[in-house]
Amino acid sequence: GAGVSQSPSNKVTEKGKDVELRCDPISGHTALYWYRQRLGQGLEFLIYFQGNSAPDKSGLPSDRFSAERTGESVSTLTIQRTQQEDSAVYLCASSTWGLSYRNEQFFGPGTRLTVL
Amino acid sequence: KQEVTQIPAALSVPEGENLVLNCSFTDSAIYNLQWFRQDPGKGLTSLLLIQSSQREQTSGRLNASLDKSSGRSTLYIAASQPGDSATYLCAFTSGTYKYIFGTGTRLKVLA
């Protein structure tokens, strides 16, 4: 079946503009995650969805960042008033969350965001 | 604070060599440890997942082991090939949902 998809694959924007990044998880996966990978650094957790609710938003770097998920499917990460330090690859992952708690996460190809 | 360290940061080997990538973590109460590869400009591909009750997992030429008491995991790649060139990441979760990632080992296998 189809894997996790993300769009756009690349986004170049000007400082101060708002951007929306989209993630389509694997069908049937109830859990969805957003991570950020800055150049030369490891992945940072941003936010986690279980269904349509986000129990943990602790990784969001500032109130300029927000995310939502609808229909237990698509998720959108929105960055308002972008800054140059927001430049990074934004990765989305999804997983099942069953009794086994195996929670193997499957990642999308990412969106490379460049803020000029 | 939970930390994950991967050594070496970069590795270059001739084709055919067996090699070991190391991952160490500070939280011994891990639940899952997962190894990924990341190709330039692409997302992460899951290689192996070891649950806390397991000590190792194997897939083809890859073998990953987990020693919770010492806080270490190793990824063994047998008979390396140029197609194995990528960045290898380990990540763990300590019973919650979010993974803590290491910064990776950049592997280059020379033909």
mmCIF file of C-alpha atoms in Angstrom:
data_model
loop_
_atom_site.group_PDB
_atom_site.id
_atom_site.type_symbol
_atom_site.label_atom_id
_atom_site.label_comp_id
_atom_site.label_asym_id
_atom_site.label_seq_id
_atom_site.Cartn_x
_atom_site.Cartn_y
_atom_site.Cartn_z
ATOM 1 C CA GLY A 1 0.000 0.000 0.000
ATOM 2 C CA ALA A 2 0.900 3.665 -0.144
ATOM 3 C CA GLY A 3 3.320 5.052 2.380
ATOM 4 C CA VAL A 4 3.319 8.393 4.149
ATOM 5 C CA SER A 5 3.229 11.280 1.719
ATOM 6 C CA GLN A 6 4.062 14.937 2.284
ATOM 7 C CA SER A 7 3.565 18.058 0.253
ATOM 8 C CA PRO A 8 5.116 20.180 -0.970
ATOM 9 C CA SER A 9 8.481 18.455 -1.257
ATOM 10 C CA ASN A 10 10.213 21.823 -1.319
ATOM 11 C CA LYS A 11 9.045 25.229 -0.176
ATOM 12 C CA VAL A 12 10.925 28.494 -0.458
ATOM 13 C CA THR A 13 9.352 31.444 1.271
ATOM 14 C CA GLU A 14 10.219 34.943 2.388
ATOM 15 C CA LYS A 15 10.729 35.829 6.001
ATOM 16 C CA GLY A 16 7.448 36.842 7.600
ATOM 17 C CA LYS A 17 5.199 34.773 5.342
ATOM 18 C CA ASP A 18 2.982 31.943 6.581
ATOM 19 C CA VAL A 19 3.446 28.389 5.263
ATOM 20 C CA GLU A 20 1.383 25.214 5.441
ATOM 21 C CA LEU A 21 2.893 21.765 5.242
ATOM 22 C CA ARG A 22 0.734 18.733 4.601
ATOM 23 C CA CYS A 23 1.050 15.104 5.663
ATOM 24 C CA ASP A 24 -1.011 12.134 4.481
ATOM 25 C CA PRO A 25 -0.384 9.175 6.801
ATOM 26 C CA ILE A 26 -0.698 5.516 5.992
ATOM 27 C CA SER A 27 -4.366 4.586 5.879
ATOM 28 C CA GLY A 28 -5.548 3.213 9.203
ATOM 29 C CA HIS A 29 -2.665 4.610 11.238
ATOM 30 C CA THR A 30 -4.139 6.352 14.252
ATOM 31 C CA ALA A 31 -0.952 8.047 15.420
ATOM 32 C CA LEU A 32 0.797 10.831 13.511
ATOM 33 C CA TYR A 33 3.990 12.673 14.378
ATOM 34 C CA TRP A 34 5.793 15.763 13.166
ATOM 35 C CA TYR A 35 9.567 16.131 13.477
ATOM 36 C CA ARG A 36 12.013 18.811 12.355
ATOM 37 C CA GLN A 37 15.549 18.227 11.105
ATOM 38 C CA ARG A 38 17.808 21.231 10.872
ATOM 39 C CA LEU A 39 20.918 21.019 8.733
ATOM 40 C CA GLY A 40 23.541 18.848 10.391
ATOM 41 C CA GLN A 41 21.362 18.121 13.400
ATOM 42 C CA GLY A 42 19.220 15.276 14.622
ATOM 43 C CA LEU A 43 15.481 15.037 14.419
ATOM 44 C CA GLU A 44 13.483 17.057 16.925
ATOM 45 C CA PHE A 45 10.014 15.973 17.966
ATOM 46 C CA LEU A 46 7.386 18.663 17.402
ATOM 47 C CA ILE A 47 3.912 17.248 18.002
ATOM 48 C CA TYR A 48 2.000 13.990 18.203
ATOM 49 C CA PHE A 49 -1.607 13.200 17.254
ATOM 50 C CA GLN A 50 -3.653 10.290 18.486
ATOM 51 C CA GLY A 51 -6.691 10.384 16.249
ATOM 52 C CA ASN A 52 -7.556 14.043 15.800
ATOM 53 C CA SER A 53 -6.329 15.204 19.177
ATOM 54 C CA ALA A 54 -2.817 16.290 20.087
ATOM 55 C CA PRO A 55 -1.971 15.142 23.625
ATOM 56 C CA ASP A 56 1.531 16.519 23.401
ATOM 57 C CA LYS A 57 2.469 19.791 21.730
ATOM 58 C CA SER A 58 5.532 20.298 23.891
ATOM 59 C CA GLY A 59 7.956 20.137 21.005
ATOM 60 C CA LEU A 60 6.496 23.075 19.106
ATOM 61 C CA PRO A 61 9.251 25.718 19.234
ATOM 62 C CA SER A 62 6.999 28.757 19.562
ATOM 63 C CA ASP A 63 3.403 29.923 19.272
ATOM 64 C CA ARG A 64 4.061 30.605 15.592
ATOM 65 C CA PHE A 65 3.808 26.852 15.071
ATOM 66 C CA SER A 66 0.479 25.032 15.076
ATOM 67 C CA ALA A 67 -0.857 21.787 13.700
ATOM 68 C CA GLU A 68 -4.187 20.129 13.175
ATOM 69 C CA ARG A 69 -5.477 16.808 12.010
ATOM 70 C CA THR A 70 -8.882 16.036 10.559
ATOM 71 C CA GLY A 71 -10.758 12.811 9.883
ATOM 72 C CA GLU A 72 -8.001 10.882 11.624
ATOM 73 C CA SER A 73 -6.116 11.314 8.397
ATOM 74 C CA VAL A 74 -4.491 14.378 6.902
ATOM 75 C CA SER A 75 -2.477 16.712 9.100
ATOM 76 C CA THR A 76 -1.337 20.267 8.423
ATOM 77 C CA LEU A 77 1.593 21.968 10.141
ATOM 78 C CA THR A 78 1.338 25.755 9.923
ATOM 79 C CA ILE A 79 4.194 28.139 10.577
ATOM 80 C CA GLN A 80 3.199 31.786 10.867
ATOM 81 C CA ARG A 81 5.517 34.726 10.287
ATOM 82 C CA THR A 82 8.367 32.451 9.241
ATOM 83 C CA GLN A 83 11.893 33.188 10.401
ATOM 84 C CA GLN A 84 15.189 32.079 8.899
ATOM 85 C CA GLU A 85 15.763 29.691 11.802
ATOM 86 C CA ASP A 86 12.637 27.813 10.699
ATOM 87 C CA SER A 87 14.564 26.550 7.663
ATOM 88 C CA ALA A 88 14.710 22.786 8.017
ATOM 89 C CA VAL A 89 13.317 19.543 6.701
ATOM 90 C CA TYR A 90 9.946 18.797 8.284
ATOM 91 C CA LEU A 91 9.235 15.098 8.523
ATOM 92 C CA CYS A 92 5.946 13.406 9.219
ATOM 93 C CA ALA A 93 5.529 9.842 10.484
ATOM 94 C CA SER A 94 2.609 7.606 11.298
ATOM 95 C CA SER A 95 2.083 4.407 13.227
ATOM 96 C CA THR A 96 -0.562 2.068 14.509
ATOM 97 C CA TRP A 97 -1.073 2.228 18.229
ATOM 98 C CA GLY A 98 -2.299 -1.190 19.220
ATOM 99 C CA LEU A 99 -2.096 -3.243 22.382
ATOM 100 C CA SER A 100 1.325 -4.507 21.389
ATOM 101 C CA TYR A 101 2.674 -0.965 21.625
ATOM 102 C CA ARG A 102 5.059 -1.888 18.865
ATOM 103 C CA ASN A 103 4.642 1.666 17.545
ATOM 104 C CA GLU A 104 6.934 1.294 14.565
ATOM 105 C CA GLN A 105 6.961 4.693 12.917
ATOM 106 C CA PHE A 106 6.930 5.060 9.139
ATOM 107 C CA PHE A 107 8.254 8.301 7.741
ATOM 108 C CA GLY A 108 7.361 10.416 4.755
ATOM 109 C CA PRO A 109 9.955 11.966 2.422
ATOM 110 C CA GLY A 110 9.788 15.321 4.180
ATOM 111 C CA THR A 111 9.252 18.928 3.164
ATOM 112 C CA ARG A 112 12.390 21.030 2.791
ATOM 113 C CA LEU A 113 11.544 24.550 3.945
ATOM 114 C CA THR A 114 13.860 27.423 3.100
ATOM 115 C CA VAL A 115 13.134 30.847 4.556
ATOM 116 C CA LEU A 116 14.976 33.641 2.774
ATOM 117 C CA LYS B 1 17.586 14.652 29.848
ATOM 118 C CA GLN B 2 17.532 11.694 27.507
ATOM 119 C CA GLU B 3 20.404 11.656 25.047
ATOM 120 C CA VAL B 4 21.372 9.413 22.182
ATOM 121 C CA THR B 5 24.945 9.318 20.928
ATOM 122 C CA GLN B 6 26.073 7.681 17.729
ATOM 123 C CA ILE B 7 29.669 6.783 17.059
ATOM 124 C CA PRO B 8 31.347 7.227 14.675
ATOM 125 C CA ALA B 9 29.827 10.350 13.164
ATOM 126 C CA ALA B 10 31.182 9.358 9.773
ATOM 127 C CA LEU B 11 32.671 6.191 8.340
ATOM 128 C CA SER B 12 34.205 5.304 4.995
ATOM 129 C CA VAL B 13 34.923 1.666 4.163
ATOM 130 C CA PRO B 14 35.786 -0.379 1.076
ATOM 131 C CA GLU B 15 33.118 -2.567 -0.424
ATOM 132 C CA GLY B 16 32.760 -5.989 1.165
ATOM 133 C CA GLU B 17 33.763 -5.040 4.683
ATOM 134 C CA ASN B 18 31.686 -5.938 7.697
ATOM 135 C CA LEU B 19 31.016 -2.969 9.923
ATOM 136 C CA VAL B 20 29.421 -1.986 13.210
ATOM 137 C CA LEU B 21 27.596 1.228 14.012
ATOM 138 C CA ASN B 22 27.144 2.168 17.636
ATOM 139 C CA CYS B 23 24.317 3.868 19.466
ATOM 140 C CA SER B 24 24.315 4.672 23.175
ATOM 141 C CA PHE B 25 21.499 6.118 25.248
ATOM 142 C CA THR B 26 21.195 7.470 28.755
ATOM 143 C CA ASP B 27 17.731 6.162 29.639
ATOM 144 C CA SER B 28 17.852 2.415 30.338
ATOM 145 C CA ALA B 29 14.072 2.241 30.598
ATOM 146 C CA ILE B 30 13.633 2.157 26.864
ATOM 147 C CA TYR B 31 10.623 0.608 25.228
ATOM 148 C CA ASN B 32 11.535 0.459 21.562
ATOM 149 C CA LEU B 33 14.766 1.080 19.725
ATOM 150 C CA GLN B 34 14.570 1.572 15.993
ATOM 151 C CA TRP B 35 17.281 1.895 13.363
ATOM 152 C CA PHE B 36 16.663 3.953 10.236
ATOM 153 C CA ARG B 37 18.593 4.894 7.132
ATOM 154 C CA GLN B 38 18.263 8.286 5.542
ATOM 155 C CA ASP B 39 19.308 8.938 1.969
ATOM 156 C CA PRO B 40 20.141 12.513 0.895
ATOM 157 C CA GLY B 41 16.999 14.532 0.283
ATOM 158 C CA LYS B 42 14.749 11.710 1.346
ATOM 159 C CA GLY B 43 12.850 10.613 4.408
ATOM 160 C CA LEU B 44 13.729 7.867 6.823
ATOM 161 C CA THR B 45 13.470 4.199 5.978
ATOM 162 C CA SER B 46 12.885 1.876 8.900
ATOM 163 C CA LEU B 47 15.460 -0.924 9.047
ATOM 164 C CA LEU B 48 14.912 -2.774 12.288
ATOM 165 C CA LEU B 49 12.885 -2.304 15.463
ATOM 166 C CA ILE B 50 13.825 -3.965 18.734
ATOM 167 C CA GLN B 51 11.279 -4.034 21.504
ATOM 168 C CA SER B 52 12.442 -3.936 25.117
ATOM 169 C CA SER B 53 11.857 -7.649 25.608
ATOM 170 C CA GLN B 54 14.099 -8.513 22.665
ATOM 171 C CA ARG B 55 17.876 -8.587 22.392
ATOM 172 C CA GLU B 56 18.342 -8.541 18.642
ATOM 173 C CA GLN B 57 16.659 -8.420 15.272
ATOM 174 C CA THR B 58 17.935 -9.520 11.872
ATOM 175 C CA SER B 59 16.962 -8.568 8.358
ATOM 176 C CA GLY B 60 19.099 -9.785 5.478
ATOM 177 C CA ARG B 61 22.636 -8.466 5.927
ATOM 178 C CA LEU B 62 21.605 -6.333 8.908
ATOM 179 C CA ASN B 63 21.628 -7.327 12.542
ATOM 180 C CA ALA B 64 20.759 -5.009 15.406
ATOM 181 C CA SER B 65 21.367 -5.814 19.043
ATOM 182 C CA LEU B 66 20.157 -4.164 22.217
ATOM 183 C CA ASP B 67 21.776 -4.190 25.654
ATOM 184 C CA LYS B 68 19.618 -2.124 27.959
ATOM 185 C CA SER B 69 21.854 -2.606 30.993
ATOM 186 C CA SER B 70 24.778 -0.921 29.267
ATOM 187 C CA GLY B 71 22.623 1.523 27.331
ATOM 188 C CA ARG B 72 23.884 0.403 23.943
ATOM 189 C CA SER B 73 22.652 -0.802 20.613
ATOM 190 C CA THR B 74 24.740 -1.857 17.641
ATOM 191 C CA LEU B 75 23.874 -2.207 13.981
ATOM 192 C CA TYR B 76 25.976 -4.770 12.168
ATOM 193 C CA ILE B 77 26.149 -4.609 8.379
ATOM 194 C CA ALA B 78 27.657 -7.640 6.693
ATOM 195 C CA ALA B 79 29.426 -7.537 3.335
ATOM 196 C CA SER B 80 28.845 -3.842 2.791
ATOM 197 C CA GLN B 81 27.863 -2.562 -0.656
ATOM 198 C CA PRO B 82 27.979 0.915 -2.240
ATOM 199 C CA GLY B 83 24.167 0.967 -2.036
ATOM 200 C CA ASP B 84 24.482 0.911 1.741
ATOM 201 C CA SER B 85 25.900 4.433 1.656
ATOM 202 C CA ALA B 86 23.532 6.618 3.675
ATOM 203 C CA THR B 87 23.119 8.157 7.106
ATOM 204 C CA TYR B 88 22.071 5.676 9.753
ATOM 205 C CA LEU B 89 19.986 6.907 12.665
ATOM 206 C CA CYS B 90 18.992 5.195 15.858
ATOM 207 C CA ALA B 91 16.052 6.343 17.941
ATOM 208 C CA PHE B 92 14.363 5.133 21.078
ATOM 209 C CA THR B 93 11.208 5.673 23.030
ATOM 210 C CA SER B 94 10.954 5.157 26.765
ATOM 211 C CA GLY B 95 7.361 4.033 26.835
ATOM 212 C CA THR B 96 5.855 7.134 25.332
ATOM 213 C CA TYR B 97 5.150 7.764 21.702
ATOM 214 C CA LYS B 98 7.909 10.122 20.698
ATOM 215 C CA TYR B 99 11.291 9.007 19.531
ATOM 216 C CA ILE B 100 14.546 10.549 20.700
ATOM 217 C CA PHE B 101 16.979 10.478 17.797
ATOM 218 C CA GLY B 102 20.726 10.359 17.594
ATOM 219 C CA THR B 103 22.562 12.607 15.153
ATOM 220 C CA GLY B 104 23.478 9.706 12.933
ATOM 221 C CA THR B 105 26.457 7.995 11.341
ATOM 222 C CA ARG B 106 27.233 8.950 7.739
ATOM 223 C CA LEU B 107 28.389 5.813 5.977
ATOM 224 C CA LYS B 108 30.174 5.729 2.650
ATOM 225 C CA VAL B 109 30.973 2.391 1.055
ATOM 226 C CA LEU B 110 33.583 2.700 -1.678
ATOM 227 C CA ALA B 111 33.341 0.540 -4.791
#
